[in-house]
mmCIF file of C-alpha atoms in Angstrom:
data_model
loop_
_atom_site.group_PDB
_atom_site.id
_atom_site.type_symbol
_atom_site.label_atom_id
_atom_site.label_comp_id
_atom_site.label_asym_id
_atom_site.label_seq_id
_atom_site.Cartn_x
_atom_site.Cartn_y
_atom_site.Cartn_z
ATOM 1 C CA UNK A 167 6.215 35.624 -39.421
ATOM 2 C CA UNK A 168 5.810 35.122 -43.156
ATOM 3 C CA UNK A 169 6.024 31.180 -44.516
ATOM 4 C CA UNK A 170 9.064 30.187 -46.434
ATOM 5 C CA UNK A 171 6.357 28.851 -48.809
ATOM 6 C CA UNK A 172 5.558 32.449 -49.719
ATOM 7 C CA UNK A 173 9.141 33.086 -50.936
ATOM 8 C CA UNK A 174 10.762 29.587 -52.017
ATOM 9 C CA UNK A 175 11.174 28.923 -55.612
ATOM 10 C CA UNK A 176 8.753 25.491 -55.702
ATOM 11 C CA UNK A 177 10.557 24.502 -59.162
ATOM 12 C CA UNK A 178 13.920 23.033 -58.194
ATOM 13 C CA UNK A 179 16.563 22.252 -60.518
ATOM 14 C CA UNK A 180 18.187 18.997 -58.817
ATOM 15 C CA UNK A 181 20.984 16.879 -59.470
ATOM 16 C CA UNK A 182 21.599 13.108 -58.494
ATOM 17 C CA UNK A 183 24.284 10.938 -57.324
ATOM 18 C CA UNK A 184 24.487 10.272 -61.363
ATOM 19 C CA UNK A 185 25.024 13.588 -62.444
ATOM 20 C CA UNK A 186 28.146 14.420 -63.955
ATOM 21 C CA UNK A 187 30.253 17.079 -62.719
ATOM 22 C CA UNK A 188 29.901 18.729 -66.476
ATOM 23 C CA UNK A 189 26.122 18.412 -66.702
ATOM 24 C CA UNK A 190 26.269 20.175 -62.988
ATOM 25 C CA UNK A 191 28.235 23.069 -65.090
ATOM 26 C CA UNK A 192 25.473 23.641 -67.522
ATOM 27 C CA UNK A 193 22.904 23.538 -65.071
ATOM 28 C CA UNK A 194 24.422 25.775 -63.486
ATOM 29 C CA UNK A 195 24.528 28.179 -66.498
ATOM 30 C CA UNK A 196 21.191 27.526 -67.779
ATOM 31 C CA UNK A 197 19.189 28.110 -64.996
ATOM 32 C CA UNK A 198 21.497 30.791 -63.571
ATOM 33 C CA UNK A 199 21.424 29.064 -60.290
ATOM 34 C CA UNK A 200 24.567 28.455 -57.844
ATOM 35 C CA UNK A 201 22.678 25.594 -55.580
ATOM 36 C CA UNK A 202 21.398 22.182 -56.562
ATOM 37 C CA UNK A 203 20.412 19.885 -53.964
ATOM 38 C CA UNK A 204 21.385 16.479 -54.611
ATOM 39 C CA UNK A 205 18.534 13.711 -54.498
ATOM 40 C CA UNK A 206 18.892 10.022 -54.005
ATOM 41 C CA UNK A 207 15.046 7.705 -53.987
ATOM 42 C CA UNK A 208 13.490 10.911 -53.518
ATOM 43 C CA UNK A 209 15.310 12.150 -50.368
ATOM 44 C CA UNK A 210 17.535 15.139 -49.850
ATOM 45 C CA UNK A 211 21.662 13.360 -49.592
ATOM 46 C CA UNK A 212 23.945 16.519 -50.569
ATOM 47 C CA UNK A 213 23.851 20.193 -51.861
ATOM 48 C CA UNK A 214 26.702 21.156 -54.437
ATOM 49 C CA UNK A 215 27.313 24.840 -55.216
ATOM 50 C CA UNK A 216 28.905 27.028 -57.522
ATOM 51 C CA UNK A 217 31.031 27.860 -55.124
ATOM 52 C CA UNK A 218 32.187 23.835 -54.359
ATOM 53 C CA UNK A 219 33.220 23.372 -57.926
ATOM 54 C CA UNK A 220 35.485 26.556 -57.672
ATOM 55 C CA UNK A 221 37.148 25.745 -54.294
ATOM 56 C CA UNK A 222 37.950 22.306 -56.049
ATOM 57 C CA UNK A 223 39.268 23.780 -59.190
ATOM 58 C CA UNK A 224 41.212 25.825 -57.402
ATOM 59 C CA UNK A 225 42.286 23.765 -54.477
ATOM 60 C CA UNK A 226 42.702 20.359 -56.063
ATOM 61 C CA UNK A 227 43.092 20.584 -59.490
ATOM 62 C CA UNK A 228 46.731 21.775 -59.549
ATOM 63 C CA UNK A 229 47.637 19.288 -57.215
ATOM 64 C CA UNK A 230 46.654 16.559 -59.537
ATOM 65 C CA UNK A 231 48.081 17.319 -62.588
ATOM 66 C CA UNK A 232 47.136 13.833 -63.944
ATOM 67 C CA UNK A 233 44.027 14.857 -64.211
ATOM 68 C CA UNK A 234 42.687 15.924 -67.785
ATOM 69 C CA UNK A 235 40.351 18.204 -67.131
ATOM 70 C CA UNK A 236 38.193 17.072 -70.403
ATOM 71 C CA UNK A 237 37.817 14.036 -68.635
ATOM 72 C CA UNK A 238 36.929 14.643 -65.053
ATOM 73 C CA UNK A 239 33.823 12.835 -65.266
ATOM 74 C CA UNK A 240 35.036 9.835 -65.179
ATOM 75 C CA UNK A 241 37.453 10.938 -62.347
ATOM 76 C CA UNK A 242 35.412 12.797 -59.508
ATOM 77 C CA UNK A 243 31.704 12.278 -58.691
ATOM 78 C CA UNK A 244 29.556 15.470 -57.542
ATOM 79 C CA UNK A 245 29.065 13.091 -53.911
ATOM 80 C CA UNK A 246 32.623 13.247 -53.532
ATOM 81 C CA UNK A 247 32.155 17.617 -53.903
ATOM 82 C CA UNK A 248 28.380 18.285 -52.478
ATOM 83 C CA UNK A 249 27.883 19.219 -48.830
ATOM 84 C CA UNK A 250 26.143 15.830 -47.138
ATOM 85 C CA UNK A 251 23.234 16.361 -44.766
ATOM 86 C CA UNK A 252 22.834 20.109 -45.388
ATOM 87 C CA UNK A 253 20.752 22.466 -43.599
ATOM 88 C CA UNK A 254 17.421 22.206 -44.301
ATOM 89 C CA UNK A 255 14.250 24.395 -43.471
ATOM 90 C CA UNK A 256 10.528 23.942 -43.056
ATOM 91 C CA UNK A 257 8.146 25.199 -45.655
ATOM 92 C CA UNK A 258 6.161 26.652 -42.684
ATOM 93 C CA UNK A 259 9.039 28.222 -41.334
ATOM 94 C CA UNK A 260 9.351 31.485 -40.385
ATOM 95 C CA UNK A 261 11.291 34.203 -42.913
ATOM 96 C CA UNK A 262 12.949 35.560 -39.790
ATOM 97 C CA UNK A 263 14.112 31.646 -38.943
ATOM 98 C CA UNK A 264 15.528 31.475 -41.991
ATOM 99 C CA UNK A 265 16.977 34.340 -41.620
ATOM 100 C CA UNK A 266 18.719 34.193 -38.455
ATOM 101 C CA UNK A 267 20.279 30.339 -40.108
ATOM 102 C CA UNK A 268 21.801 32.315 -43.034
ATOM 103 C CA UNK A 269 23.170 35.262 -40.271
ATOM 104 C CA UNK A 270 25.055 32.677 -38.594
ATOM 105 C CA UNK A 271 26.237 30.106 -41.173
ATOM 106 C CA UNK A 272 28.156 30.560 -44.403
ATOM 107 C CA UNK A 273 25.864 29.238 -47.251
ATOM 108 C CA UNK A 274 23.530 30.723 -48.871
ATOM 109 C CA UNK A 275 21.036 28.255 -49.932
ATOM 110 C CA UNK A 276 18.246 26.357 -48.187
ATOM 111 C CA UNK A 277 16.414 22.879 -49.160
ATOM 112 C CA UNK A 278 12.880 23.556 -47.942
ATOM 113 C CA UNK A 279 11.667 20.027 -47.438
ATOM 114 C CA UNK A 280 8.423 18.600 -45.839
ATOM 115 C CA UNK A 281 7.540 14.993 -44.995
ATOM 116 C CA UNK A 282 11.213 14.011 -45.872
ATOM 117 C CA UNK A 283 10.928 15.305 -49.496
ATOM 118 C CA UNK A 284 11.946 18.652 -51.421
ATOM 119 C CA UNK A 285 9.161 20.656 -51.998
ATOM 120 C CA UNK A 286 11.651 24.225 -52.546
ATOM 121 C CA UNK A 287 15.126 25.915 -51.881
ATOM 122 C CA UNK A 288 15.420 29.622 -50.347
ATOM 123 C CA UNK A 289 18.284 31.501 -51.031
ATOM 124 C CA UNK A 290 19.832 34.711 -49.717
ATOM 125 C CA UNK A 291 19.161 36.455 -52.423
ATOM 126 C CA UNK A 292 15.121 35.806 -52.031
ATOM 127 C CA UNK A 293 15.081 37.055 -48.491
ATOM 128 C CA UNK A 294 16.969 40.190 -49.684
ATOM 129 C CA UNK A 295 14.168 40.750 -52.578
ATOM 130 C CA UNK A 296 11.729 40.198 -50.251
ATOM 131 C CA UNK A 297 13.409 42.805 -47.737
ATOM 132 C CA UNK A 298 13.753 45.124 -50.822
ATOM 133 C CA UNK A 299 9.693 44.684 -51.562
ATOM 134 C CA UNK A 300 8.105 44.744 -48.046
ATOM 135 C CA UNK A 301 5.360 46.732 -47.305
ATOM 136 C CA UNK A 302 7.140 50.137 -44.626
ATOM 137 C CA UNK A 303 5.032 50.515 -41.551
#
């Protein structure tokens, strides 16, 4: 029955509707995250993942071999690649809640928002180093 709160990471890297698919790249590899949740006036619009910008480069890039990839910037926008409306989760929600989300869906990343804002994400991988750490009865 333990809080996300107790396990979310509270400092989230974000990205905006502004944020080019390249600056989404270094994020990415400066942070050594795979998730950012996309904010728009302070509310929660999209999640893009790692894993989005590699089923486009490998879905859509060779079928648009006008694109330069130096300059796909200015041709695709991270809206038109982030997941809108993801799942979200409750900061006083329930480890086994999230859980039982992450059993039955294929993502591994949560926005934990309260009042309508982001206050956290929760990933797979934190419930699994929390499983790893727990206290055996």
């Amino acid at each position: 029955n333990l809080p996300i709160a107790n396990l979310m990471t509270k400092e989230v890297i974000i990205a905006t509707p502004n944020t080019k698919v390249s600056q989404v790249q270094k994020l990415f590899l400066e942070y050594g995250v795979h998730h950012l949740p996309v904010i728009y006036a302070d509310r929660l619009i999209g999640i893009i993942s790692m894993s989005d910008l590699m089923r486009f480069y490998a879905e859509e890039l060779p079928k648009r071999a006008d694109i330069d990839v130096s300059k796909l910037d200015d041709s695709i926008s991270i809206v038109d690649l982030m997941t809108k409306g993801p799942v979200t989760i409750g900061p006083n929600d329930t480890v086994q809640q999230a859980a039982e989300i992450f059993a039955t869906r294929q993502f591994q990343s949560l926005p934990v928002i309260d009042d309508g804002k982001i206050v956290g994400i929760i990933t797979t991988t934190d419930l699994a180093r929390y499983m790893v750490h727990m206290p055996v009865n």
